[in-house]
Coordinates of N, CA and C in Angstrom, one line a residue:
M1 N 1.0 -1.4 -0.1 CA 0.0 0.0 -0.2 C 1.0 1.0 -0.2
S2 N 0.4 2.0 -0.9 CA 1.3 3.4 -0.8 C 1.2 4.2 0.5
K3 N 2.2 4.9 0.4 CA 2.1 6.0 1.8 C 0.9 7.0 1.6
S4 N 0.5 7.4 0.1 CA -0.7 8.4 0.2 C -1.7 7.6 0.6
R5 N -2.0 6.4 0.3 CA -3.5 5.6 1.0 C -3.4 5.4 2.3
I6 N -2.2 5.2 2.9 CA -2.0 4.9 4.5 C -2.6 6.1 5.1
L7 N -2.0 7.3 4.5 CA -2.4 8.3 5.0 C -3.9 8.8 5.1
L8 N -4.8 8.4 3.8 CA -6.0 8.5 3.5 C -6.9 7.6 4.7
C9 N -6.1 6.3 4.8 CA -6.6 5.4 6.3 C -6.6 5.8 7.6
V10 N -5.3 6.5 7.7 CA -5.1 7.4 8.9 C -6.0 8.5 9.1
L11 N -6.5 9.1 7.9 CA -7.6 10.2 8.0 C -8.7 9.6 8.4
A12 N -9.3 8.5 7.7 CA -10.8 7.8 8.1 C -10.8 7.6 9.4
G13 N -9.7 6.7 10.0 CA -9.6 6.6 11.1 C -9.5 7.6 12.4
S14 N -9.2 8.8 12.1 CA -9.4 9.9 13.1 C -10.7 10.4 13.2
F15 N -11.6 10.2 12.0 CA -12.8 10.5 11.9 C -13.6 9.2 12.9
L16 N -13.6 8.5 12.9 CA -13.9 7.2 13.7 C -13.8 7.3 14.9
L17 N -12.3 7.5 15.5 CA -11.8 8.0 16.6 C -12.4 9.3 17.3
S18 N -12.8 10.2 16.3 CA -13.1 11.7 16.8 C -14.7 11.4 17.2
G19 N -15.4 10.5 16.4 CA -16.9 10.4 16.7 C -17.0 9.7 18.3
I20 N -16.1 8.6 18.4 CA -16.2 8.2 19.5 C -15.6 8.9 20.9
V21 N -14.5 9.6 21.0 CA -13.8 10.6 21.8 C -14.9 11.5 22.2
E22 N -15.4 12.3 21.1 CA -16.2 13.5 21.2 C -17.6 13.1 22.1
T23 N -18.1 11.7 21.6 CA -19.5 11.2 22.3 C -19.3 10.9 23.6
V24 N -18.1 10.5 23.8 CA -17.9 10.1 25.7 C -17.4 11.4 26.4
A25 N -16.9 12.4 25.7 CA -16.7 13.5 26.2 C -18.1 14.4 26.5
E26 N -19.1 14.4 25.5 CA -20.6 14.9 25.7 C -21.2 14.0 26.8
A27 N -20.9 12.8 27.1 CA -21.6 12.4 28.1 C -21.4 12.7 29.5
S28 N -19.7 13.1 29.5 CA -19.5 13.5 30.9 C -20.1 15.0 31.1
G29 N -21.0 15.3 30.2 CA -22.0 16.7 30.8 C -21.1 18.0 30.4
Q30 N -19.6 17.8 30.1 CA -19.2 19.1 29.9 C -18.7 19.5 28.6
P31 N -19.2 20.6 27.9 CA -18.7 20.8 26.5 C -17.4 21.1 26.7
N32 N -17.1 20.5 25.5 CA -15.2 20.7 25.3 C -15.2 20.8 23.9
L33 N -14.7 21.7 23.9 CA -14.5 22.7 22.2 C -12.7 22.4 21.9
F34 N -12.3 21.6 22.9 CA -11.2 21.5 22.2 C -11.1 20.3 21.7
L35 N -11.7 19.1 21.8 CA -11.6 17.9 20.9 C -11.9 18.5 19.2
P36 N -13.0 19.2 18.8 CA -13.3 19.4 17.6 C -12.2 20.2 16.8
L37 N -11.6 21.3 17.8 CA -10.6 21.6 17.2 C -9.3 20.9 17.0
L38 N -9.1 20.0 17.9 CA -7.9 19.2 17.7 C -8.2 18.3 16.5
H39 N -9.2 17.8 16.3 CA -9.5 16.9 15.2 C -9.5 18.0 13.9
S40 N -10.0 19.0 13.8 CA -9.7 19.9 12.8 C -8.2 20.3 12.2
L41 N -7.2 20.5 13.7 CA -6.1 20.8 13.0 C -5.4 19.1 12.7
T42 N -5.8 18.2 13.0 CA -5.4 16.9 12.7 C -5.4 16.8 11.1
I43 N -7.1 17.0 10.8 CA -7.4 17.0 9.4 C -6.6 17.9 8.5
A44 N -6.1 18.9 9.0 CA -5.2 19.9 8.3 C -4.0 19.3 7.7
V45 N -3.5 19.0 9.1 CA -2.2 18.4 9.0 C -2.2 17.1 8.0
L46 N -2.9 16.4 8.0 CA -3.2 15.2 7.6 C -3.4 15.3 5.7
C47 N -4.2 16.1 5.4 CA -4.5 16.9 4.2 C -2.9 17.3 3.5
L48 N -2.5 18.2 4.2 CA -1.2 18.4 3.9 C -0.5 17.4 3.6
F49 N 0.0 16.5 4.5 CA 1.0 15.6 4.4 C 0.3 14.6 3.0
W50 N -0.9 14.3 2.7 CA -1.2 13.6 1.6 C -1.0 14.2 0.8
C51 N -1.3 15.4 0.5 CA -1.0 16.0 -1.0 C 0.6 16.0 -1.4
R52 N 1.3 16.2 -0.3 CA 2.9 16.3 -0.5 C 3.3 14.8 -1.1
T53 N 2.5 13.9 -0.2 CA 3.2 12.5 -0.4 C 2.6 11.8 -1.6
D54 N 1.4 12.4 -2.1 CA 0.9 12.0 -3.2 C 1.7 12.8 -4.6
A55 N 1.9 13.8 -4.4 CA 2.9 14.9 -5.6 C 4.0 13.9 -5.6
L56 N 4.9 13.6 -4.3 CA 6.0 12.9 -4.5 C 5.8 11.5 -5.3
E57 N 5.2 10.7 -4.9 CA 4.8 9.5 -5.5 C 4.7 9.7 -7.1
R58 N 3.9 10.8 -7.5 CA 3.6 11.0 -8.8 C 4.8 11.4 -9.3
G59 N 5.8 11.9 -8.8 CA 6.9 12.8 -9.3 C 7.0 13.9 -10.0
I60 N 5.7 14.8 -9.1 CA 5.6 16.1 -9.4 C 6.2 16.9 -8.4
E61 N 6.5 18.0 -8.3 CA 6.9 19.1 -7.5 C 5.7 19.7 -6.9
P62 N 5.5 19.4 -5.5 CA 4.3 20.0 -5.1 C 4.2 21.2 -4.9
R63 N 5.0 22.4 -4.7 CA 5.0 23.5 -4.9 C 4.2 24.0 -3.7
R64 N 3.1 24.8 -3.8 CA 2.4 25.2 -2.6 C 0.9 24.6 -2.6
S65 N 0.8 23.5 -3.3 CA -0.5 22.8 -3.3 C -0.7 22.2 -2.0
P66 N 0.5 21.4 -1.2 CA 0.1 21.0 -0.1 C -0.3 22.4 1.1
F67 N 0.2 23.4 0.9 CA -0.1 24.2 2.0 C -1.6 24.6 1.8
W68 N -2.1 24.8 0.8 CA -3.7 24.9 0.5 C -4.5 23.9 0.8
A69 N -3.9 22.7 0.5 CA -4.8 21.3 0.9 C -4.7 21.4 2.6
G70 N -4.0 21.6 3.3 CA -4.2 21.8 4.9 C -4.9 22.9 5.1
L71 N -4.5 24.0 4.4 CA -5.3 25.4 5.1 C -6.9 25.2 4.5
F72 N -7.0 25.1 3.3 CA -8.7 25.2 3.1 C -8.7 23.8 2.2
P73 N -9.1 22.7 3.1 CA -9.2 21.4 2.2 C -9.9 21.4 1.3
L74 N -11.3 21.9 1.4 CA -12.4 21.8 0.3 C -12.1 22.7 -1.2
I75 N -11.0 23.3 -0.8 CA -10.6 24.3 -2.2 C -9.4 23.7 -2.4
G76 N -8.3 23.6 -1.5 CA -7.4 23.2 -2.1 C -7.0 21.5 -2.7
I77 N -7.7 20.9 -2.3 CA -7.4 19.5 -2.5 C -7.9 19.2 -4.3
P78 N -9.1 19.7 -4.5 CA -9.7 19.7 -5.9 C -8.7 20.9 -6.8
L79 N -8.1 21.9 -6.1 CA -7.1 22.7 -6.9 C -5.8 21.7 -7.4
Y80 N -5.5 21.0 -6.5 CA -4.7 19.9 -6.3 C -4.6 18.9 -7.7
L81 N -5.8 18.5 -7.4 CA -6.2 17.1 -8.3 C -6.4 17.8 -9.8
F82 N -6.6 19.0 -10.0 CA -6.5 19.4 -11.4 C -5.2 19.7 -12.1
R83 N -4.1 20.1 -10.8 CA -3.1 20.7 -11.2 C -2.1 19.2 -11.6
S84 N -2.6 18.2 -10.8 CA -1.7 16.7 -10.6 C -2.2 15.7 -11.8
R85 N -3.4 15.9 -12.4 CA -3.9 15.1 -13.0 C -4.3 15.7 -14.6
P86 N -4.8 14.7 -15.5 CA -5.4 15.2 -16.9 C -6.7 15.5 -16.2
K87 N -7.4 16.3 -17.1 CA -8.9 16.7 -17.0 C -9.6 15.6 -16.4
G88 N -9.9 14.4 -17.2 CA -10.5 13.6 -17.0 C -10.6 12.7 -15.7
K89 N -9.3 12.5 -15.3 CA -9.0 11.6 -14.0 C -9.0 12.9 -13.1
A90 N -8.9 14.1 -13.3 CA -9.1 15.1 -12.1 C -10.4 15.0 -11.6
F91 N -11.2 15.1 -12.7 CA -13.0 14.9 -12.4 C -13.2 13.7 -11.7
L92 N -12.3 12.5 -12.1 CA -12.8 11.3 -11.4 C -12.6 11.3 -10.0
S93 N -11.1 11.8 -9.7 CA -10.6 11.9 -8.5 C -11.3 12.9 -7.5
I94 N -12.1 14.1 -8.2 CA -12.7 14.7 -7.2 C -14.2 14.1 -7.0
G95 N -14.7 13.3 -7.6 CA -15.6 12.4 -7.4 C -15.4 11.2 -6.4
K96 N -14.2 10.9 -6.0 CA -13.6 10.0 -5.6 C -13.7 10.4 -4.1
T97 N -13.0 12.0 -4.1 CA -13.1 12.4 -2.8 C -14.3 12.9 -2.1
I98 N -15.2 13.2 -2.9 CA -16.5 13.3 -2.3 C -17.2 12.3 -1.7
L99 N -17.0 11.2 -2.4 CA -17.5 9.8 -1.8 C -16.8 9.6 -0.2
F100 N -15.3 9.8 -0.7 CA -14.5 9.8 0.6 C -15.2 10.6 1.9
T101 N -15.6 11.7 1.6 CA -16.0 12.8 2.5 C -17.4 12.0 3.2
F102 N -18.1 11.4 2.2 CA -19.1 11.2 2.6 C -19.0 9.9 3.7
G103 N -17.8 9.2 3.0 CA -17.5 7.8 4.0 C -17.1 8.3 5.2
V104 N -16.0 9.3 5.4 CA -15.6 9.3 6.8 C -16.6 10.3 7.4
T105 N -17.5 11.0 6.9 CA -18.5 11.6 7.9 C -19.4 10.5 8.5
A106 N -19.6 9.3 7.7 CA -20.5 8.1 8.2 C -19.6 7.6 9.3
L107 N -18.2 7.3 9.0 CA -17.3 6.9 10.3 C -17.6 7.6 11.4
Y108 N -17.6 8.9 11.4 CA -17.9 10.0 12.7 C -19.3 9.4 13.3
F109 N -20.1 9.4 12.7 CA -21.7 9.1 13.0 C -21.3 7.4 13.4
L110 N -20.6 6.7 12.8 CA -20.7 5.0 13.6 C -20.0 5.4 14.7
G111 N -19.0 6.0 15.2 CA -18.0 5.8 16.0 C -19.0 6.5 17.4
S112 N -19.9 7.7 16.9 CA -21.0 8.0 17.8 C -21.7 7.0 18.2
F113 N -22.4 6.5 17.3 CA -23.5 5.5 17.2 C -22.9 4.4 18.3
L114 N -21.7 4.1 18.1 CA -21.0 2.7 19.1 C -21.2 3.1 20.5
V115 N -20.8 4.1 20.8 CA -20.8 4.8 22.0 C -22.2 4.8 22.8
V116 N -22.9 5.2 21.9 CA -24.3 5.2 22.4 C -24.9 3.8 22.6
L117 N -24.4 2.8 21.8 CA -24.7 1.5 21.6 C -24.5 0.8 22.6
V118 N -23.0 1.0 22.9 CA -22.6 0.3 24.2 C -23.0 0.8 25.8
S119 N -23.1 2.3 25.6 CA -23.4 2.7 26.9 C -24.8 2.7 27.2
G120 N -25.8 2.4 26.0 CA -26.9 2.1 26.4 C -28.0 3.3 27.0
R121 N -27.0 4.2 26.0 CA -28.0 5.6 26.6 C -28.8 6.0 25.0
K122 N -29.9 7.1 25.3 CA -30.4 7.2 24.3 C -30.2 8.6 23.9

């Protein structure tokens, strides 16, 4: 498995873990704004590293693309995909990115649901 795919798996795992941890923290009754902020920073760093790693695996000079992918993933990643791939593959990659986004969101809710299921609360 390539390093870029490993980073995507780590990113997906961070959503599952975040769903679990945030739900457990919420159950304690204290609002904790630190956890979502920490996960946001984790997402930014992982997007930055994924973009850089993907570019290097493709033999492309990453330039500023990793920076934009980390700072504004919703804009930076599609921009990088258009810069690094032919037009047809770029659109396909953006479609995969959208599916990935839905998938990691589902993982977040799965983590939250598992905590609720195990704890037996409603």
